[in-house]
Amino acid sequence: MNTLIFLIPIALLLGALGLAAFLWSMKSGQYDDLEGAAWRILDDGDDKPEQD
Amino acid sequence: MSCCAAGTESAAELEALKSEGPSAEEIWLSSRPLGDGMRQVDLIVPGVHCGACIALLERELPRTPGVDHARVNLSTRRVSVVFENKAGAGSAAPISGSHAETVLTALAEKFKALGYPAHLPGGGEEGADPAFRELLKALAVAGFASMNVMLLSVSVWSGADDTTRDLFHWISALIAAPALAYSGRIFFRSAWDALSHGHANMDVPISLGVILAYAMSLYETITHGEHAYFDASVTLLFFLLAGRTLDHMMREKARSAVRNLVRLSPRGAMVIRDDGSRDYLALDEIEPGMRLAIAPGDRIPVDGRVVSGRSDMDFAVVNGESAPLPVETGSLTPAGTLNLTGSLVLEATKSARNSFLAEMVSMMEAAESGRAGYRRIADRASAIYAPVVHLLALGTFAGWMMATGDWRMAMMTAVAVLIITCPCALGLAVPVVQVVAAGRLFENGIMVKDGSAMERLAQTDHVVFDKTGTLTRGRPQLVNAAAVAPENLAIAARIARASRHPLSQALASHDTAGELMPDFDIIETPGEGVEAISPEGEVYRLGRAMFALDGHNQGLDQAADASQVILSKNGVFMDVFLFSDQLRRGAIQAVARLAALGLDAEILSGDREAPVRALAGELGLASYVAGVRPRGKVDRLKALAEAGGKPLMVGDGLNDAPALSAAHVSMAPASAADVGRMAADFVFLHDSLEAVPLAIEVSRKAGSLIRQNFALAILYNCIAVPAAVLGHATPLIAALAMSSSSVIVVLNSLRLRRKTRIEHFARGAVSRITPALPGEARAESSLRTSA
């Protein structure tokens, strides 16, 4: 019973952290272009030969 | 040139794509100031579909002087470009010779040079989707709350003693309260709206169940009771929000893709003032009587009359035919028609509000409101379900009150009934099936606008086809290439490269050398043809018989059925080239499969009688109507509907748009005019007309799965409700029953994936154009979108 006093708030806090992270990432537009994000990670931005 | 386009579009098609695009003035009118002398414009670029496209555009566009940066959004196929606005900062006046104009002209050129046709978004479709974000946030909160509350509830069920149980109930109450307030408001708002208008919808029992369950549980917690329903109320919200989010996602995704293709009416026009000065005015500012300068390749902004100049015009907007017609001084030009070959000066006869396009729009709106009477299966189900659930709960309460006189006990049982019957499975039954079916169709290159379209398509019993652009490809093709002398064809094809006339472009695609004859002097006479003078002084003419043969047409113009072009040298006949339209791929198979599905089919065309009859004969269709105007098509569909039919309209042109709206359900190819695509419920991206029977089959299967899901939900209720009414439903049982019914419904819906995988069309169509990779198939679909 005593451990619960610590464990329950910790569990809730971690869950709330995850929720906050999700809401923040959505607000900052990170879900606006999921398809583009999948492609962008493949582009390492180094100097490629010019293509035409 | 776009990276993945090679080999999938013919050179002529790419050429046609490149010729379209917004002008500097149009970009200016739709850009918005960001402050600091910068402006931003959002452009729709349907050709963007992979990482290489993103990298290319984001690297190349900022190289245009004055452009600060560009950002591609692949999901919405948009590019935001931020550019400098040094000269015109702070002024809303149209640009004239400013820095911004040169920047925008260079930008428009850059898009064309890169091979990505860019378009301005149509009106009223800006920005992200706030409703979807709200649903997603509500879903996240409900998910968080239900996980935690369920965790605590499981501890209680597994036998927590009194103090612990009360503690856990209190914590659950504290978690559930804000979650219900936040996530539940979507349902509460809708339920309140319905109630205040005097009727009940599906959201009323949901809201009532959730609120009553919470209130009852809180009371139980305060009085140290044994049972609490906090878990049930938040889990219920979570499942229902999942269904609602899926439903919304499916509709919005396809709809935005369709919307993104909209581009028809120009944003404005170049007005010639009385003193000869020229101004680019927005469409709303154009008044009747103003004179407008129309360049070749421009769309006519408002209805007008030609004051000077002559040209060929594409009247497909009015009659659906791609063959251009000559116009000269005095000719009337409806808004939306396309000027092909010569410069014109028009006198506007109507303002934009009253133009031909506006009339089409009002016809479509009238037709749309007629169709709005259609009620979705889910709505009809909820109309029956909601009152039954309420009566049942009320009856339970009354029964237990009378039997035991214990209001607390009676209330608990009634709440259990409300929760256990809550339309969780019903809420998921329709959207899950429709999302799976829409995904299935999307993989086969068919976009669905919303779920009710699939329900309507499953009911259809009669198919009406437009001719040009739907059953046929809508592009003239040279049919007698084998019969003409190769050297004549080579000369004609090279001369034809200089012209934008559709017949010339069809001819030019037979050019093997790939370059203009450098030393030929080429003059195009709008409405007549092209004259080419060789260095030796030989005069070649390509065009109408009257033009090519100096008036001695030798009866050649009478060969009316096929379009023809004559090549002459110094006025002497050399060869005649015949053109006709080709059947769209899969047209014959599609008509045969529709007959096998038990559907009638007919042709409704704006074209002349003879070609329509010939086509009907070729496809084996007994009934056809030729020479129909847009209003005539609407009337025909209304007549079919009045006779009790549910017609499916398949059409492509702007002239079909009112008919597409008026039909019970409608389909358009991606090559259709933008308004046609807007009006249609389904848009197919692949070339083949076999998409039509495929969509009908998938919709019918989806319909039967939805009915199965309803049957499952009803069966579940038949078992669960008596248990709840008799007071045997503990929170554990209610939670289990509710979740399992939802899971069963989802699993049943997923069967649609497996069932339709064996479609021969699906395999054929995708493998024909693309390698096996699924990513490539998607890329292909998006590319076809731009065609």
PDB file of N, CA and C in Angstrom, chain B residues 550-590:
ATOM      1  N   ASP B 550      -5.469  26.808-101.376  1.00  0.00           N
ATOM      2  CA  ASP B 550      -5.850  28.108-101.916  1.00  0.00           C
ATOM      3  C   ASP B 550      -7.288  28.141-102.420  1.00  0.00           C
ATOM      4  N   GLY B 551      -8.202  27.545-101.682  1.00  0.00           N
ATOM      5  CA  GLY B 551      -9.608  27.634-102.055  1.00  0.00           C
ATOM      6  C   GLY B 551     -10.076  26.505-102.958  1.00  0.00           C
ATOM      7  N   HIS B 552      -9.144  25.741-103.551  1.00  0.00           N
ATOM      8  CA  HIS B 552      -9.594  24.612-104.390  1.00  0.00           C
ATOM      9  C   HIS B 552      -9.707  23.400-103.482  1.00  0.00           C
ATOM     10  N   ASN B 553     -10.823  23.286-102.781  1.00  0.00           N
ATOM     11  CA  ASN B 553     -10.836  22.240-101.752  1.00  0.00           C
ATOM     12  C   ASN B 553     -11.133  20.863-102.319  1.00  0.00           C
ATOM     13  N   GLN B 554     -11.459  20.772-103.588  1.00  0.00           N
ATOM     14  CA  GLN B 554     -11.635  19.496-104.292  1.00  0.00           C
ATOM     15  C   GLN B 554     -12.544  18.534-103.538  1.00  0.00           C
ATOM     16  N   GLY B 555     -13.503  19.093-102.802  1.00  0.00           N
ATOM     17  CA  GLY B 555     -14.449  18.236-102.084  1.00  0.00           C
ATOM     18  C   GLY B 555     -13.876  17.527-100.882  1.00  0.00           C
ATOM     19  N   LEU B 556     -12.635  17.890-100.488  1.00  0.00           N
ATOM     20  CA  LEU B 556     -12.003  17.160 -99.392  1.00  0.00           C
ATOM     21  C   LEU B 556     -12.645  17.457 -98.033  1.00  0.00           C
ATOM     22  N   ASP B 557     -13.201  18.674 -97.860  1.00  0.00           N
ATOM     23  CA  ASP B 557     -13.800  19.012 -96.571  1.00  0.00           C
ATOM     24  C   ASP B 557     -15.050  18.203 -96.270  1.00  0.00           C
ATOM     25  N   GLN B 558     -15.573  17.516 -97.311  1.00  0.00           N
ATOM     26  CA  GLN B 558     -16.820  16.790 -97.090  1.00  0.00           C
ATOM     27  C   GLN B 558     -16.613  15.487 -96.321  1.00  0.00           C
ATOM     28  N   ALA B 559     -15.384  15.002 -96.272  1.00  0.00           N
ATOM     29  CA  ALA B 559     -15.141  13.768 -95.519  1.00  0.00           C
ATOM     30  C   ALA B 559     -15.282  14.085 -94.035  1.00  0.00           C
ATOM     31  N   ALA B 560     -16.525  14.144 -93.577  1.00  0.00           N
ATOM     32  CA  ALA B 560     -16.788  14.815 -92.307  1.00  0.00           C
ATOM     33  C   ALA B 560     -16.502  13.974 -91.070  1.00  0.00           C
ATOM     34  N   ASP B 561     -16.569  12.669 -91.167  1.00  0.00           N
ATOM     35  CA  ASP B 561     -16.583  11.873 -89.945  1.00  0.00           C
ATOM     36  C   ASP B 561     -15.290  11.972 -89.135  1.00  0.00           C
ATOM     37  N   ALA B 562     -14.174  11.951 -89.855  1.00  0.00           N
ATOM     38  CA  ALA B 562     -12.907  12.090 -89.128  1.00  0.00           C
ATOM     39  C   ALA B 562     -12.381  13.498 -89.346  1.00  0.00           C
ATOM     40  N   SER B 563     -11.686  14.037 -88.336  1.00  0.00           N
ATOM     41  CA  SER B 563     -11.047  15.323 -88.527  1.00  0.00           C
ATOM     42  C   SER B 563      -9.862  15.114 -89.473  1.00  0.00           C
ATOM     43  N   GLN B 564      -9.618  16.128 -90.304  1.00  0.00           N
ATOM     44  CA  GLN B 564      -8.531  15.934 -91.253  1.00  0.00           C
ATOM     45  C   GLN B 564      -7.681  17.188 -91.396  1.00  0.00           C
ATOM     46  N   VAL B 565      -6.441  16.966 -91.816  1.00  0.00           N
ATOM     47  CA  VAL B 565      -5.504  18.042 -92.054  1.00  0.00           C
ATOM     48  C   VAL B 565      -4.827  17.753 -93.395  1.00  0.00           C
ATOM     49  N   ILE B 566      -4.667  18.821 -94.210  1.00  0.00           N
ATOM     50  CA  ILE B 566      -4.102  18.631 -95.546  1.00  0.00           C
ATOM     51  C   ILE B 566      -2.718  19.265 -95.596  1.00  0.00           C
ATOM     52  N   LEU B 567      -1.801  18.576 -96.253  1.00  0.00           N
ATOM     53  CA  LEU B 567      -0.472  19.133 -96.476  1.00  0.00           C
ATOM     54  C   LEU B 567      -0.354  19.466 -97.963  1.00  0.00           C
ATOM     55  N   SER B 568       0.108  20.698 -98.251  1.00  0.00           N
ATOM     56  CA  SER B 568       0.269  21.066 -99.649  1.00  0.00           C
ATOM     57  C   SER B 568       1.634  21.714 -99.843  1.00  0.00           C
ATOM     58  N   LYS B 569       2.108  21.679-101.102  1.00  0.00           N
ATOM     59  CA  LYS B 569       3.380  22.325-101.440  1.00  0.00           C
ATOM     60  C   LYS B 569       3.090  23.263-102.598  1.00  0.00           C
ATOM     61  N   ASN B 570       3.333  24.546-102.384  1.00  0.00           N
ATOM     62  CA  ASN B 570       3.015  25.565-103.383  1.00  0.00           C
ATOM     63  C   ASN B 570       1.569  25.459-103.857  1.00  0.00           C
ATOM     64  N   GLY B 571       0.674  25.150-102.922  1.00  0.00           N
ATOM     65  CA  GLY B 571      -0.739  25.082-103.269  1.00  0.00           C
ATOM     66  C   GLY B 571      -1.151  23.781-103.933  1.00  0.00           C
ATOM     67  N   VAL B 572      -0.208  22.836-104.090  1.00  0.00           N
ATOM     68  CA  VAL B 572      -0.534  21.558-104.725  1.00  0.00           C
ATOM     69  C   VAL B 572      -0.688  20.499-103.645  1.00  0.00           C
ATOM     70  N   PHE B 573      -1.769  19.720-103.741  1.00  0.00           N
ATOM     71  CA  PHE B 573      -2.072  18.690-102.750  1.00  0.00           C
ATOM     72  C   PHE B 573      -0.933  17.682-102.618  1.00  0.00           C
ATOM     73  N   MET B 574      -0.506  17.411-101.366  1.00  0.00           N
ATOM     74  CA  MET B 574       0.502  16.371-101.153  1.00  0.00           C
ATOM     75  C   MET B 574      -0.066  15.160-100.435  1.00  0.00           C
ATOM     76  N   ASP B 575      -0.769  15.428 -99.316  1.00  0.00           N
ATOM     77  CA  ASP B 575      -1.288  14.292 -98.551  1.00  0.00           C
ATOM     78  C   ASP B 575      -2.406  14.759 -97.621  1.00  0.00           C
ATOM     79  N   VAL B 576      -3.209  13.798 -97.187  1.00  0.00           N
ATOM     80  CA  VAL B 576      -4.241  14.135 -96.223  1.00  0.00           C
ATOM     81  C   VAL B 576      -4.043  13.261 -94.987  1.00  0.00           C
ATOM     82  N   PHE B 577      -4.152  13.882 -93.816  1.00  0.00           N
ATOM     83  CA  PHE B 577      -3.983  13.157 -92.552  1.00  0.00           C
ATOM     84  C   PHE B 577      -5.326  13.098 -91.849  1.00  0.00           C
ATOM     85  N   LEU B 578      -5.717  11.905 -91.486  1.00  0.00           N
ATOM     86  CA  LEU B 578      -7.019  11.724 -90.835  1.00  0.00           C
ATOM     87  C   LEU B 578      -6.817  11.444 -89.345  1.00  0.00           C
ATOM     88  N   PHE B 579      -7.690  12.037 -88.534  1.00  0.00           N
ATOM     89  CA  PHE B 579      -7.579  11.865 -87.084  1.00  0.00           C
ATOM     90  C   PHE B 579      -8.893  11.357 -86.537  1.00  0.00           C
ATOM     91  N   SER B 580      -8.801  10.522 -85.531  1.00  0.00           N
ATOM     92  CA  SER B 580     -10.026  10.209 -84.807  1.00  0.00           C
ATOM     93  C   SER B 580      -9.656   9.903 -83.374  1.00  0.00           C
ATOM     94  N   ASP B 581     -10.678   9.848 -82.575  1.00  0.00           N
ATOM     95  CA  ASP B 581     -10.470   9.596 -81.163  1.00  0.00           C
ATOM     96  C   ASP B 581     -10.384   8.102 -80.937  1.00  0.00           C
ATOM     97  N   GLN B 582      -9.642   7.685 -79.925  1.00  0.00           N
ATOM     98  CA  GLN B 582      -9.538   6.259 -79.649  1.00  0.00           C
ATOM     99  C   GLN B 582     -10.335   5.904 -78.415  1.00  0.00           C
ATOM    100  N   LEU B 583     -10.762   4.643 -78.351  1.00  0.00           N
ATOM    101  CA  LEU B 583     -11.464   4.167 -77.173  1.00  0.00           C
ATOM    102  C   LEU B 583     -10.543   4.244 -75.970  1.00  0.00           C
ATOM    103  N   ARG B 584     -11.085   4.612 -74.833  1.00  0.00           N
ATOM    104  CA  ARG B 584     -10.313   4.545 -73.594  1.00  0.00           C
ATOM    105  C   ARG B 584     -10.002   3.085 -73.295  1.00  0.00           C
ATOM    106  N   ARG B 585      -8.860   2.870 -72.695  1.00  0.00           N
ATOM    107  CA  ARG B 585      -8.449   1.505 -72.380  1.00  0.00           C
ATOM    108  C   ARG B 585      -9.488   0.864 -71.462  1.00  0.00           C
ATOM    109  N   GLY B 586      -9.796  -0.389 -71.741  1.00  0.00           N
ATOM    110  CA  GLY B 586     -10.702  -1.114 -70.859  1.00  0.00           C
ATOM    111  C   GLY B 586     -12.170  -0.800 -71.067  1.00  0.00           C
ATOM    112  N   ALA B 587     -12.496   0.046 -72.077  1.00  0.00           N
ATOM    113  CA  ALA B 587     -13.900   0.441 -72.238  1.00  0.00           C
ATOM    114  C   ALA B 587     -14.777  -0.767 -72.561  1.00  0.00           C
ATOM    115  N   ILE B 588     -14.299  -1.622 -73.496  1.00  0.00           N
ATOM    116  CA  ILE B 588     -15.122  -2.758 -73.913  1.00  0.00           C
ATOM    117  C   ILE B 588     -15.309  -3.725 -72.743  1.00  0.00           C
ATOM    118  N   GLN B 589     -14.189  -4.020 -72.037  1.00  0.00           N
ATOM    119  CA  GLN B 589     -14.267  -4.940 -70.895  1.00  0.00           C
ATOM    120  C   GLN B 589     -15.184  -4.369 -69.816  1.00  0.00           C
ATOM    121  N   ALA B 590     -15.079  -3.049 -69.603  1.00  0.00           N
ATOM    122  CA  ALA B 590     -15.877  -2.430 -68.543  1.00  0.00           C
ATOM    123  C   ALA B 590     -17.359  -2.571 -68.844  1.00  0.00           C
TER     124      ALA B 590
END
